[in-house]
Coordinates of C-alpha atoms in Angstrom, one line a residue:
X1 CA 6.6 -3.4 -7.6
X2 CA 5.3 -7.0 -8.2
X3 CA 2.6 -8.3 -6.0
X4 CA 1.3 -11.5 -4.7
X5 CA -2.5 -12.0 -4.7
X6 CA -3.7 -13.2 -1.2
X7 CA -6.6 -15.8 -0.8
X8 CA -9.1 -12.9 -0.3
X9 CA -8.0 -11.2 -3.5
X10 CA -5.8 -8.5 -1.6
X11 CA -2.4 -7.7 -3.5
X12 CA 0.6 -7.6 -1.2
X13 CA 3.9 -6.3 -2.5
X14 CA 6.5 -9.1 -3.1
X15 CA 9.4 -7.0 -1.8
X16 CA 9.5 -5.4 1.7
X17 CA 11.8 -3.9 4.0
X18 CA 12.6 -6.1 7.1
X19 CA 12.9 -3.8 10.2
X20 CA 14.5 -6.4 12.6
X21 CA 17.8 -4.9 13.9
X22 CA 17.5 -1.5 12.2
X23 CA 18.9 0.8 14.8
X24 CA 16.4 3.1 16.4
X25 CA 18.8 6.1 15.9
X26 CA 18.5 6.1 12.1
X27 CA 15.3 3.9 11.7
X28 CA 13.1 6.7 10.6
X29 CA 15.6 7.9 7.9
X30 CA 15.9 4.4 6.6
X31 CA 12.1 4.1 6.2
X32 CA 12.1 7.4 4.3
X33 CA 15.0 6.3 2.1
X34 CA 13.4 2.9 1.5
X35 CA 10.3 4.7 0.4
X36 CA 12.1 6.8 -1.9
X37 CA 13.8 3.9 -3.5
X38 CA 10.4 2.4 -4.3
X39 CA 9.6 0.1 -1.1
X40 CA 6.0 0.2 -0.1
X41 CA 5.9 -2.8 2.1
X42 CA 7.4 -2.6 5.7
X43 CA 7.7 -5.6 8.0
X44 CA 7.7 -4.8 11.8
X45 CA 7.1 -6.4 15.1
X46 CA 6.6 -5.4 18.6
X47 CA 9.6 -7.4 19.6
X48 CA 11.9 -5.5 17.3
X49 CA 11.7 -2.5 19.6
X50 CA 11.5 0.1 16.9
X51 CA 7.9 0.5 16.0
X52 CA 7.7 4.1 17.2
X53 CA 10.7 4.9 15.0
X54 CA 9.2 3.1 12.0
X55 CA 6.1 5.2 12.8
X56 CA 8.0 8.4 12.5
X57 CA 9.5 7.4 9.2
X58 CA 6.0 6.3 7.9
X59 CA 4.5 9.7 9.0
X60 CA 7.4 11.7 7.2
X61 CA 6.7 9.3 4.1
X62 CA 3.0 10.3 4.1
X63 CA 3.6 14.0 5.1
X64 CA 6.2 14.4 2.2
X65 CA 3.9 13.0 -0.4
X66 CA 6.2 10.0 -1.2
X67 CA 3.3 7.5 -0.7
X68 CA -0.2 7.6 0.7
X69 CA -1.4 5.4 3.5
X70 CA -3.4 3.3 1.0
X71 CA -0.2 2.7 -1.0
X72 CA 1.6 1.3 1.9
X73 CA 1.6 -2.3 3.3
X74 CA 2.5 -2.6 6.9
X75 CA 2.9 -5.9 8.6
X76 CA 3.3 -6.2 12.3
X77 CA 3.2 -9.3 14.8
X78 CA 1.8 -10.3 18.1
X79 CA 4.3 -11.2 20.5
X80 CA 4.5 -14.4 22.7
X81 CA 3.4 -12.8 25.9
X82 CA 0.1 -11.6 24.4
X83 CA -1.5 -14.8 23.3
X84 CA -4.4 -14.8 25.7
X85 CA -7.6 -13.6 24.3
X86 CA -7.7 -10.5 26.7
X87 CA -4.3 -9.4 25.6
X88 CA -4.5 -9.7 21.8
X89 CA -6.4 -6.4 21.0
X90 CA -4.4 -4.3 23.6
X91 CA -1.2 -5.6 22.0
X92 CA -2.4 -4.6 18.5
X93 CA -3.6 -1.3 19.7
X94 CA -0.2 -0.6 21.3
X95 CA 1.5 -1.4 17.9
X96 CA -0.9 0.9 16.1
X97 CA -0.2 3.7 18.6
X98 CA 3.4 3.3 18.2
X99 CA 3.1 3.1 14.3
X100 CA 0.7 6.0 14.2
X101 CA -1.6 4.1 12.2
X102 CA -5.4 3.3 12.2
X103 CA -4.8 -0.2 11.0
X104 CA -2.1 -2.6 9.9
X105 CA -2.3 -4.5 6.6
X106 CA -1.1 -7.8 8.0
X107 CA -0.9 -9.0 11.6
X108 CA 0.8 -12.3 12.4
X109 CA 1.2 -14.5 15.3
X110 CA 5.1 -14.2 15.9
X111 CA 5.8 -17.7 17.1
X112 CA 3.7 -20.7 18.3
X113 CA 5.0 -19.9 21.6
X114 CA 2.9 -18.6 24.6
X115 CA 4.6 -17.0 27.5
X116 CA 3.5 -15.6 30.8
X117 CA 2.0 -12.1 30.4
X118 CA 4.1 -9.0 31.1
X119 CA 2.2 -5.8 31.6
X120 CA 3.0 -3.0 29.2
X121 CA 3.7 -0.6 32.1
X122 CA 6.3 -3.2 33.5
X123 CA 8.3 -3.5 30.3
X124 CA 7.7 -3.0 26.5
X125 CA 8.6 -4.7 24.5
X126 CA 8.7 -7.7 26.9
X127 CA 11.4 -9.7 25.0
X128 CA 11.8 -13.3 26.1
X129 CA 12.7 -13.2 29.8
X130 CA 9.7 -13.0 32.2
X131 CA 11.9 -11.5 34.9
X132 CA 15.3 -10.4 33.6
X133 CA 16.4 -9.4 37.1
X134 CA 15.8 -12.9 38.5
X135 CA 18.9 -14.8 39.9
X136 CA 18.4 -17.2 37.0
X137 CA 16.2 -15.5 34.5
X138 CA 14.3 -17.8 32.2
X139 CA 11.3 -18.2 29.8
X140 CA 8.0 -18.8 31.8
X141 CA 5.5 -20.6 29.5
X142 CA 1.9 -19.9 30.0
X143 CA -0.2 -22.3 27.6
X144 CA -2.8 -20.7 25.7
X145 CA -4.5 -22.7 22.8
X146 CA -3.7 -21.3 19.4
X147 CA -7.4 -21.5 18.7
X148 CA -8.1 -18.9 21.5
X149 CA -5.3 -16.7 20.0
X150 CA -6.6 -17.2 16.4
X151 CA -10.3 -16.3 17.3
X152 CA -9.1 -13.0 19.0
X153 CA -7.0 -12.4 15.9
X154 CA -10.2 -12.7 13.8
X155 CA -11.9 -10.3 15.9
X156 CA -9.2 -7.7 15.2
X157 CA -10.1 -8.1 11.6
X158 CA -13.9 -7.8 12.2
X159 CA -13.1 -4.5 14.2
X160 CA -11.1 -3.2 11.2
X161 CA -7.9 -2.9 13.1
X162 CA -6.1 -5.2 10.7
X163 CA -6.8 -6.1 7.0
X164 CA -5.3 -9.7 7.1
X165 CA -4.1 -12.1 9.6
X166 CA -1.4 -15.0 9.4
X167 CA 1.1 -16.7 11.4
X168 CA 4.9 -17.0 11.6
X169 CA 7.2 -19.8 12.4
X170 CA 4.3 -22.5 12.0
X171 CA 4.8 -26.0 10.3
X172 CA 2.2 -28.0 8.4
X173 CA 0.7 -29.7 11.3
X174 CA -0.1 -26.4 13.2
X175 CA -1.5 -24.9 10.1
X176 CA -3.6 -27.7 9.4
X177 CA -5.0 -27.7 12.9
X178 CA -5.5 -24.0 12.6
X179 CA -7.5 -24.4 9.4
X180 CA -9.9 -26.9 11.0
X181 CA -11.4 -24.3 13.2
X182 CA -10.5 -20.9 11.4
X183 CA -13.5 -18.7 10.4
X184 CA -11.0 -16.4 8.7
X185 CA -8.4 -18.3 7.0
X186 CA -4.6 -17.2 7.3
X187 CA -3.5 -15.0 4.4
X188 CA 0.3 -15.4 5.0
X189 CA 2.8 -17.7 6.6
X190 CA 6.2 -16.1 7.4
X191 CA 9.1 -18.4 7.8
X192 CA 12.9 -18.6 7.5
X193 CA 13.8 -19.6 3.8
X194 CA 16.9 -19.6 2.0
X195 CA 19.1 -22.2 -0.2
X196 CA 20.2 -23.8 3.0
X197 CA 16.6 -24.2 4.2
X198 CA 14.3 -24.6 1.1
X199 CA 11.3 -26.1 3.0
X200 CA 9.8 -27.5 -0.3
X201 CA 7.1 -29.5 1.3
X202 CA 6.0 -26.6 3.5
X203 CA 5.8 -24.4 0.3
X204 CA 4.0 -27.0 -1.6
X205 CA 1.3 -27.3 1.3
X206 CA 0.8 -23.5 1.5
X207 CA 0.3 -23.4 -2.2
X208 CA -2.5 -25.9 -2.0
X209 CA -4.1 -24.1 0.8
X210 CA -3.8 -20.7 -0.9
X211 CA -1.7 -19.4 1.9
X212 CA 1.1 -16.9 0.7
X213 CA 4.5 -17.4 2.1
X214 CA 7.0 -14.6 3.2
X215 CA 10.6 -15.5 3.5
X216 CA 12.7 -14.1 6.2
X217 CA 16.5 -14.4 6.4
X218 CA 16.8 -14.7 2.7
X219 CA 20.7 -14.1 3.0
X220 CA 21.0 -17.1 5.4
X221 CA 23.5 -16.8 8.1
X222 CA 24.2 -13.1 7.7
X223 CA 21.8 -11.7 10.3
X224 CA 23.0 -14.2 12.9
X225 CA 26.8 -13.8 13.1
X226 CA 26.5 -11.1 15.9
X227 CA 24.1 -13.1 17.8
X228 CA 26.4 -16.2 18.0
X229 CA 24.0 -18.3 16.0
X230 CA 25.9 -18.7 12.7
X231 CA 29.5 -18.8 11.6
X232 CA 31.1 -16.8 8.7
X233 CA 31.9 -20.2 7.0
X234 CA 28.1 -20.7 6.4
X235 CA 27.7 -17.4 4.4
X236 CA 25.6 -17.7 1.4
X237 CA 26.8 -14.4 0.1
X238 CA 30.3 -15.8 -0.1
X239 CA 29.3 -19.3 -1.4
X240 CA 31.2 -20.2 -4.4
X241 CA 27.9 -21.2 -6.4
X242 CA 26.1 -17.9 -5.4
X243 CA 29.2 -16.1 -6.5
X244 CA 29.4 -17.9 -9.8
X245 CA 25.8 -17.2 -10.6
X246 CA 26.2 -13.5 -9.7
X247 CA 29.0 -13.4 -12.3
X248 CA 26.9 -15.1 -14.8
X249 CA 24.0 -12.8 -14.4
X250 CA 25.9 -9.6 -13.7
X251 CA 24.1 -9.2 -10.4
X252 CA 25.1 -9.0 -6.8
X253 CA 25.0 -12.1 -4.6
X254 CA 22.3 -10.5 -2.7
X255 CA 20.1 -10.1 -5.9
X256 CA 20.8 -13.8 -6.7
X257 CA 19.5 -15.0 -3.4
X258 CA 16.4 -12.8 -3.5
X259 CA 15.6 -13.4 -7.1
X260 CA 15.7 -17.1 -6.2
X261 CA 13.2 -16.5 -3.5
X262 CA 10.8 -14.4 -5.6
X263 CA 11.1 -16.7 -8.5
X264 CA 9.9 -19.5 -6.2
X265 CA 6.7 -17.4 -5.6
X266 CA 7.5 -16.2 -2.1
X267 CA 7.5 -12.6 -0.7
X268 CA 10.9 -11.3 0.6
X269 CA 11.7 -8.8 3.3
X270 CA 15.4 -8.2 3.4
X271 CA 16.7 -5.8 6.0
X272 CA 19.1 -2.9 4.8
X273 CA 20.0 0.4 6.0
X274 CA 22.2 2.2 3.5
X275 CA 20.6 3.7 0.2
X276 CA 22.8 1.6 -1.9
X277 CA 21.8 -1.8 -0.2
X278 CA 18.1 -0.6 -0.4
X279 CA 18.4 0.1 -4.2
X280 CA 20.4 -3.2 -4.6
X281 CA 17.8 -5.4 -2.9
X282 CA 15.0 -3.8 -4.9
X283 CA 16.4 -4.5 -8.4
X284 CA 15.3 -8.0 -8.5
X285 CA 12.4 -7.9 -10.9
X286 CA 14.2 -7.1 -14.2
X287 CA 16.1 -10.4 -14.5
X288 CA 15.4 -14.2 -14.2
X289 CA 17.5 -17.1 -13.0
X290 CA 17.6 -20.1 -15.4
X291 CA 15.9 -23.4 -14.5
X292 CA 19.5 -25.0 -14.0
X293 CA 20.5 -22.0 -11.7
X294 CA 17.4 -22.2 -9.7
X295 CA 17.9 -25.9 -9.1
X296 CA 21.6 -25.5 -8.3
X297 CA 20.7 -23.0 -5.6
X298 CA 18.0 -25.3 -4.3
X299 CA 20.3 -28.2 -4.2
X300 CA 22.3 -26.5 -1.5
X301 CA 19.6 -27.4 1.0
X302 CA 21.0 -28.7 4.3
X303 CA 17.8 -28.1 6.4
X304 CA 19.9 -25.5 8.3
X305 CA 17.8 -23.4 10.4
X306 CA 19.5 -20.4 11.9
X307 CA 16.5 -19.0 13.8
X308 CA 15.6 -22.0 16.0
X309 CA 14.0 -21.4 19.5
X310 CA 15.2 -25.0 20.2
X311 CA 18.7 -23.8 19.9
X312 CA 18.7 -20.1 20.9
X313 CA 16.4 -20.1 23.8
X314 CA 18.5 -22.6 25.8
X315 CA 21.7 -20.7 24.7
X316 CA 20.3 -17.2 25.4
X317 CA 17.5 -17.6 27.6
X318 CA 18.3 -20.6 29.9
X319 CA 15.3 -22.6 28.6
X320 CA 15.1 -25.4 26.2
X321 CA 12.2 -24.7 24.1
X322 CA 11.9 -26.7 20.8
X323 CA 8.9 -26.0 18.4
X324 CA 10.0 -27.6 15.1
X325 CA 10.7 -31.1 16.2

């Protein structure tokens, strides 16, 4: 498995399994199947609602001798309701308990969005609404400086609950501000990246600051049809150029899109559930795209962001909440 060397010399697997939207009923089996297919990196989050099931799968992976804990890379994320300093450690400890682990390899701030705290005993994961039973449920912001949250994240590292810390869905301005006070620099930025959203300047900036980049939604629209956040006409898998390059290389459209991502130096975390798709997504390190093919794919850029709180928070959660503008 190819790795990316982080700014503290830690090696992170360049391919991982994204666990967003993996059904609880078969989640543990998917984790085991992925490990048997060679995956050692698993990308999780409190908000995905399946960390207990991921943990069951990880225990089986270790108990069956497929991989040791030291050979695994587990990422999780701090949810929006836990940004206050006093809530960061309990949130991390809850994730560790659900996963059945003593530490995670990477812990990320999930969004630069701070919402009103919801106690674990009231609802976990808390999701987006503060009170889903209200007459008009909505997001309830509770402003917490990112500095406060980051300092609590640093304490997680110092307590050996996490090995690395980073951020998700941050832009250059927020990262630059974070770097002005961080005692421990972020190791990783996780953001949406695919040929319709290439984010060239953000990648270049992260390279200069030695921050590794994980790409989510590498297939573009595919994960968002069921949520009403994308149309089938926006499919990259079925795009004529992607299909053409797949034919030229003798690979699947999914492999073409993932190869484009890893050839740019990013980490990828595609979601898959079937053994066939798991194996297909993993077979991306034994071929290369030509310079022309890479450029053709990058030229598809439309700055099309599918996972945008400025859109989905208003549509789904009755609250206008832009973060990228």
